[in-house]
C-alpha positions as a printed NumPy array, in Angstrom:
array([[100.798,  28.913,  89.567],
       [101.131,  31.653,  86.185],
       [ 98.14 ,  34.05 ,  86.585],
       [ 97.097,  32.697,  83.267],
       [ 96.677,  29.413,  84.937],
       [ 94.797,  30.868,  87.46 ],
       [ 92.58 ,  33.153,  85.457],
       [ 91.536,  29.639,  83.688],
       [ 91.338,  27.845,  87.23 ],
       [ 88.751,  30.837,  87.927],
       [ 87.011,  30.403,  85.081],
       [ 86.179,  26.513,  85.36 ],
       [ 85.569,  26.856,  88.704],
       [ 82.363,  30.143,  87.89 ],
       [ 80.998,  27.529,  85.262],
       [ 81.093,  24.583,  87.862],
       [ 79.213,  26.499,  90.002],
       [ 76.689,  28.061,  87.079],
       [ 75.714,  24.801,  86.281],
       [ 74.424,  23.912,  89.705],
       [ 71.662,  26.308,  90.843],
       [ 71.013,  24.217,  93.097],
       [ 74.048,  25.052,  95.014],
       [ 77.097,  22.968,  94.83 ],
       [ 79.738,  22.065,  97.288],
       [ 83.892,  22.498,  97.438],
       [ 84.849,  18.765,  96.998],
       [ 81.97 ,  18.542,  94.214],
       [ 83.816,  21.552,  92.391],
       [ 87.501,  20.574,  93.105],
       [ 86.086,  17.032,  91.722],
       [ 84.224,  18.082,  88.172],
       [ 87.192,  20.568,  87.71 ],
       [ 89.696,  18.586,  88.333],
       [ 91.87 ,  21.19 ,  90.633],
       [ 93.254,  20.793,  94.091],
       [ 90.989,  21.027,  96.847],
       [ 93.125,  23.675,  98.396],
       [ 93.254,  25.607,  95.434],
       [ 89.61 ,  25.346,  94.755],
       [ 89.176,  26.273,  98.23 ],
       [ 91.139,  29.884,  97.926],
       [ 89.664,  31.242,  94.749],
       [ 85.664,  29.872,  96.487],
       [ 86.887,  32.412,  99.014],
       [ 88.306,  35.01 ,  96.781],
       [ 84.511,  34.628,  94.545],
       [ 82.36 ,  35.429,  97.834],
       [ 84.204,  37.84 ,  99.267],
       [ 83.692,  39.999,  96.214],
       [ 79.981,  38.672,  95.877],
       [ 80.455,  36.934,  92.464],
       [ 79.207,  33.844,  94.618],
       [ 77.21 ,  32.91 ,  97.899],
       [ 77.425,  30.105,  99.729],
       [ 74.557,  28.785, 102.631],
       [ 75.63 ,  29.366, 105.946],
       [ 74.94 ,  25.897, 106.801],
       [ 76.068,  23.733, 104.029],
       [ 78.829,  25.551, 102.198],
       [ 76.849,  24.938,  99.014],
       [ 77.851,  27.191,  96.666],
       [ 75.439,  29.522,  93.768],
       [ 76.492,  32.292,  91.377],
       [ 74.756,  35.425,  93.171],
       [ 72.328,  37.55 ,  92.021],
       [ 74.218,  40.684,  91.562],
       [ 76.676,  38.728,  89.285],
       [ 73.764,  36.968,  87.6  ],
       [ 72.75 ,  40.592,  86.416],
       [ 76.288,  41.461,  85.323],
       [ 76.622,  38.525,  82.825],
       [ 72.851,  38.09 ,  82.143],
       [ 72.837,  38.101,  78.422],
       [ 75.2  ,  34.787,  78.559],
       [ 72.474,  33.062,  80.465],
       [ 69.607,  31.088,  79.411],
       [ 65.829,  32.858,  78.719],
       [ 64.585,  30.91 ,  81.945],
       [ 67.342,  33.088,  84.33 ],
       [ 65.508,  35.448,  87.12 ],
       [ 67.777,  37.805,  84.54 ],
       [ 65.643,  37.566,  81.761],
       [ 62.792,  37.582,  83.701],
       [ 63.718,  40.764,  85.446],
       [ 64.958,  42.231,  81.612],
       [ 61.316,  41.454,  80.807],
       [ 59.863,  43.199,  83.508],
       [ 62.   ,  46.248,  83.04 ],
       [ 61.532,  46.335,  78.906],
       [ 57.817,  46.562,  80.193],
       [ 57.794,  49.215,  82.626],
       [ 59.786,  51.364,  79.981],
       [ 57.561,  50.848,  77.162],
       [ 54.184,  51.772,  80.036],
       [ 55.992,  54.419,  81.156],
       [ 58.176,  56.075,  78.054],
       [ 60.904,  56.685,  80.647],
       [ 64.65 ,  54.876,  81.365],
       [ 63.779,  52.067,  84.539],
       [ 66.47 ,  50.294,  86.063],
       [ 67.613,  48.02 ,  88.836],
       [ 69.458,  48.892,  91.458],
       [ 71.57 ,  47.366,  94.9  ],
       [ 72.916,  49.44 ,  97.898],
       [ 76.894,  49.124,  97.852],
       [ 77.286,  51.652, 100.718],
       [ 77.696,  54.937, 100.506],
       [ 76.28 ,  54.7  ,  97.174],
       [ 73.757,  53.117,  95.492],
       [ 75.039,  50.917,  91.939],
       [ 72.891,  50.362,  88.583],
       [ 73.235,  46.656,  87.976],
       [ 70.992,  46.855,  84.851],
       [ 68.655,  49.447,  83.071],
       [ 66.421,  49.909,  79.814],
       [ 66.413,  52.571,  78.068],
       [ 63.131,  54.562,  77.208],
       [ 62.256,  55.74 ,  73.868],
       [ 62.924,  59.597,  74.317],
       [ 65.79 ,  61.158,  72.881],
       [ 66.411,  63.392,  75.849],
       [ 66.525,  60.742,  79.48 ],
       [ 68.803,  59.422,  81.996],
       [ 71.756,  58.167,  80.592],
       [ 73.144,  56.113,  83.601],
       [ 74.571,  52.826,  82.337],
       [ 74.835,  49.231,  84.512],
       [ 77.826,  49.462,  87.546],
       [ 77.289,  53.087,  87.834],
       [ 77.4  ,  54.549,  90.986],
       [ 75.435,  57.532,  92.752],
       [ 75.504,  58.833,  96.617],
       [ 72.411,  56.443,  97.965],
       [ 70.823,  59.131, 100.142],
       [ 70.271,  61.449,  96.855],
       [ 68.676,  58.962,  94.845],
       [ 65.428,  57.236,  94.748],
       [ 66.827,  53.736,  94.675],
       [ 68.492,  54.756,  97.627],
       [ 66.036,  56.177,  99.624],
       [ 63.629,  52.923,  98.992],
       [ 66.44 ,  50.572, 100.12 ],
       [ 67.59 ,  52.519, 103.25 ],
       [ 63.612,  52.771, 104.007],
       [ 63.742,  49.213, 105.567],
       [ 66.663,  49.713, 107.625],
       [ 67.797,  50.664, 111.258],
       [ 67.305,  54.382, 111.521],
       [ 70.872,  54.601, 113.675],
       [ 72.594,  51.886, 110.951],
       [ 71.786,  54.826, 108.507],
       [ 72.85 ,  57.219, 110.52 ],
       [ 76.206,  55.074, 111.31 ],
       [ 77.082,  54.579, 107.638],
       [ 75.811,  57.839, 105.438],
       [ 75.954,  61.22 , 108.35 ],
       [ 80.192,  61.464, 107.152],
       [ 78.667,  61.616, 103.263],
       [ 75.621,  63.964, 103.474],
       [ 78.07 ,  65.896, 106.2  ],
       [ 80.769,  65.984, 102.847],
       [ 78.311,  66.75 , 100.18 ],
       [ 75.472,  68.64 , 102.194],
       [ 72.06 ,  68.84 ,  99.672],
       [ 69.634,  71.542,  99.479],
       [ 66.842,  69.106, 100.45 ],
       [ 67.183,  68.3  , 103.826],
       [ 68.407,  70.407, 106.372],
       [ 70.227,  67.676, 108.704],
       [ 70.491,  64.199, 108.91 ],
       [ 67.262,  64.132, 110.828],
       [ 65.313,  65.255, 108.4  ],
       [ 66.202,  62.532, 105.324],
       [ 65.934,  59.984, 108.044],
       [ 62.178,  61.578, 108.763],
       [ 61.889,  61.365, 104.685],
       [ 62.625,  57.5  , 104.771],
       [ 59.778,  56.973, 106.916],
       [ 57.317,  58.242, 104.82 ],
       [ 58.872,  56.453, 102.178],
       [ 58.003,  52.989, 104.361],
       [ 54.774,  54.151, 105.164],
       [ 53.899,  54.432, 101.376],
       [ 55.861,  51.959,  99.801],
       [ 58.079,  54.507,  97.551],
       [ 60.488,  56.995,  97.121],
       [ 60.912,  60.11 ,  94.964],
       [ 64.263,  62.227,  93.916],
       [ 63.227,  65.38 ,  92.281],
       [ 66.253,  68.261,  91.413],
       [ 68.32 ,  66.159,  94.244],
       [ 70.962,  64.083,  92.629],
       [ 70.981,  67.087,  89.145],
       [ 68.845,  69.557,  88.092],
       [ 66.053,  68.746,  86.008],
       [ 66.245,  65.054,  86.923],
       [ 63.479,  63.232,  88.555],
       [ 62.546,  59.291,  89.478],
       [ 60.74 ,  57.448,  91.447],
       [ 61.916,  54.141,  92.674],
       [ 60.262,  50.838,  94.737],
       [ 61.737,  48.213,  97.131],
       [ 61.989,  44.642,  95.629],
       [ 60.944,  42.897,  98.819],
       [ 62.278,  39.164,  98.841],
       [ 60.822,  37.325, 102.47 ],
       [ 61.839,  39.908, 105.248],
       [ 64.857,  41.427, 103.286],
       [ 65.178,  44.693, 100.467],
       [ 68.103,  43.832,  98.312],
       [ 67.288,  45.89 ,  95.164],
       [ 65.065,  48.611,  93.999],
       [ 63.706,  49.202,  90.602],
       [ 63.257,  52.748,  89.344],
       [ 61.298,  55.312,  86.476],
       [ 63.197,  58.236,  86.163],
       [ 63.535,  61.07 ,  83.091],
       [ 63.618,  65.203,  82.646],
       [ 61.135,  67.222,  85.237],
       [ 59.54 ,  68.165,  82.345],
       [ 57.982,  64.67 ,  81.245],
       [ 58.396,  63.292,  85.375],
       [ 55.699,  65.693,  86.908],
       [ 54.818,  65.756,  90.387],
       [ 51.647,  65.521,  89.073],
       [ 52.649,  61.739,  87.425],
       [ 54.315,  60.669,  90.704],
       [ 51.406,  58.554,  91.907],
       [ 50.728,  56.657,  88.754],
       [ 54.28 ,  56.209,  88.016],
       [ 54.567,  54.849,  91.996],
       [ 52.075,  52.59 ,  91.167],
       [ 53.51 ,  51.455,  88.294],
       [ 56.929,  50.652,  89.644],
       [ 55.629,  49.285,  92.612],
       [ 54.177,  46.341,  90.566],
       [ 57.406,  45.852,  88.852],
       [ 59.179,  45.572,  91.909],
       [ 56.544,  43.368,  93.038],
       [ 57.151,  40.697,  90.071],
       [ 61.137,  40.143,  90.222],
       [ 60.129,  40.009,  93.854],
       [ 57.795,  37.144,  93.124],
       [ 60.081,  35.243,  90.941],
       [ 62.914,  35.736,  93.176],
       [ 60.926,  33.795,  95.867],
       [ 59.075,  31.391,  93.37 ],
       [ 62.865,  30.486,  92.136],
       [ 64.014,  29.61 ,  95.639],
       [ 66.427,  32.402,  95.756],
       [ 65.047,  34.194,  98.869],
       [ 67.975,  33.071, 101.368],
       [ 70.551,  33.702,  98.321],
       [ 69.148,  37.583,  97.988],
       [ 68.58 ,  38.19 , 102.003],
       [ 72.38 ,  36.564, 102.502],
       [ 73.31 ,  40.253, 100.791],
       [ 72.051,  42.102, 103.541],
       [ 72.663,  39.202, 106.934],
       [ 76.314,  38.242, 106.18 ],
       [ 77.562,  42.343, 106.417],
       [ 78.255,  44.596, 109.117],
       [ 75.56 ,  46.764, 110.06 ],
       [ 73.334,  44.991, 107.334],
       [ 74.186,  47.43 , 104.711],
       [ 76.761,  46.385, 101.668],
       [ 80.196,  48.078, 102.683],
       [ 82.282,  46.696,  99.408],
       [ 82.364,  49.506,  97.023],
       [ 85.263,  47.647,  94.817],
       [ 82.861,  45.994,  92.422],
       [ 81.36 ,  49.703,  91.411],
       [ 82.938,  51.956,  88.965],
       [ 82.766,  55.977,  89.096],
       [ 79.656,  57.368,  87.532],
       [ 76.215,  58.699,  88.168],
       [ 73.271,  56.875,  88.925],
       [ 69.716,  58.017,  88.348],
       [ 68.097,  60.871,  90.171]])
C-alpha cells in the first residue's frame, strides 16, 4: 500500500466514523468504505492509540473523541459540543475582558486544545496544542485536584524535582495546594508559570471523571487577587455548562474513557502536543 493510498484510506475511514456519533463498528466501517477488514482494522488501532478516536470497552463501537473534536471544530456542524463549548468560551471572554481557554492533562504538561482571545491588546498569547508544565498552571492544578495524591506524586515529583518553582517548597506542599483547590472548586497561578501572568482555572466535571479545565487568565495588573473570587465564580459556571452538555449529549463514558483506559489515570501520550507555553 503507497502512503498516499493510505493517507486516503485514513481519511475515509475519520469521516465514516464522523458521521456516526452514535458510535460505529469495524465491519460497519470496512463495509461503507469499502476497504479490507484487516486494513480497516490497523489504522482503527493506529486512530485510538493516538486519541483521534475512542471506542466502548464493550462493543468496539467506534466515535471521533473529544480532544480531536476540538482540534477540527470549525469543520463541524453549529450543533457539535465544539460550538457549544466556542460559545461558552466567546462568553466568558467578553464577561470577563480576559483570554479563557480549554484545556486537557497530557502528562507532565497540561495542552490548550482551544482558546478565545480577550479584547486587550496586552494578554496571554497561548495558542490551541500548546503545552505548559501542569503543576505550574491553573488548568493543571484543577485537573490534578481530583486525582490520587501518590498518582501525582508518581507522575510529576521527576518534573517539579527538574524545574524546582519558587512557590512551593517540596512536593508536599503543591500536593497540600491541590487540596484546597478540591475543597473550593478552583485553582489559581499567580507569577508561577511567568512573571506578571495570572489565571484562574475550573474542573469540567463530566459523571465521576475531570477531563478538561477551562481557564481566565491575563497581566497581574488587570487579574488582581482582589478579582480572584468573582473571576472563580465566573469560570466555574463555564465549566459547569460544557460539563452539562457533555452529559446531556451522551458523551460522559466517551470523556471519562480519557482518564480509565491509561496507566495511573493520568494521560501519558505527549506526541499529540507541540512545544509552547500554556497559560499561567
Amino acid at each position: 500500500m503507497s502512503d498516499v493510498g493510505l493517507v486516503h484510506k485514513t481519511i475515509w475511514i475519520l469521516r465514516t466514523v464522523a458521521a456516526h456519533p452514535e458510535g460505529i463498528g469495524l465491519s460497519d466501517v470496512a463495509r461503507a468504505c469499502g476497504i479490507p477488514k484487516a486494513t480497516c482494522h490497523r489504522i482503527l488501532t493506529v486512530l485510538e492509540k493516538e486519541r483521534w478516536l475512542t471506542a466502548d470497552p464493550t462493543s468496539r463501537r467506534f466515535r471521533v473523541s473529544l480532544s480531536m473534536l476540538f482540534l477540527v471544530g470549525g469543520l463541524l456542524d453549529q450543533e457539535s459540543v465544539y460550538a457549544h463549548a466556542q460559545s461558552v468560551l466567546k462568553e466568558l471572554a467578553a464577561d470577563t475582558r480576559e483570554t479563557v481557554g480549554l484545556d486537557q492533562l497530557v502528562s507532565p504538561s497540561v495542552v490548550v486544545l482551544t482558546q478565545v482571545a480577550g479584547p486587550s491588546l496586552m494578554g496571554l498569547h497561548s495558542g490551541p496544542r500548546r503545552k505548559s508544565p501542569a503543576w505550574r498552571t491553573s488548568t493543571g492544578k484543577a485537573l490534578l485536584a481530583w486525582h490520587d495524591a501518590e498518582m501525582v506524586r508518581s507522575e510529576f515529583v521527576a518534573d517539579m524535582r527538574d524545574r524546582p518553582a519558587r512557590k512551593f517548597a517540596d512536593f508536599d506542599a503543591f500536593l497540600a495546594e491541590l487540596g484546597e483547590v478540591r475543597e473550593r472548586g478552583y485553582s489559581v497561578a499567580y507569577d508561577e508559570l511567568e512573571e506578571g501572568a495570572a489565571a484562574v482555572a475550573a474542573p469540567v466535571h463530566v459523571g465521576d471523571a475531570v477531563p478538561y479545565a477551562i481557564w481566565v487568565g491575563g497581566p497581574t495588573y488587570r487579574v488582581t487577587r482582589e478579582q480572584v473570587p468573582a473571576l472563580a465564580d465566573q469560570v466555574i459556571a463555564a465549566a459547569g455548562k460544557v460539563g452539562q452538555v457533555l452529559e446531556m449529549s451522551g458523551r460522559r463514558e466517551l470523556a471519562a474513557e480519557h482518564l480509565r483506559s491509561l496507566p495511573g489515570g493520568l494521560l501519558v501520550s505527549q506526541r499529540s502536543a507541540s512545544d509552547g507555553a500554556s497559560e499561567a
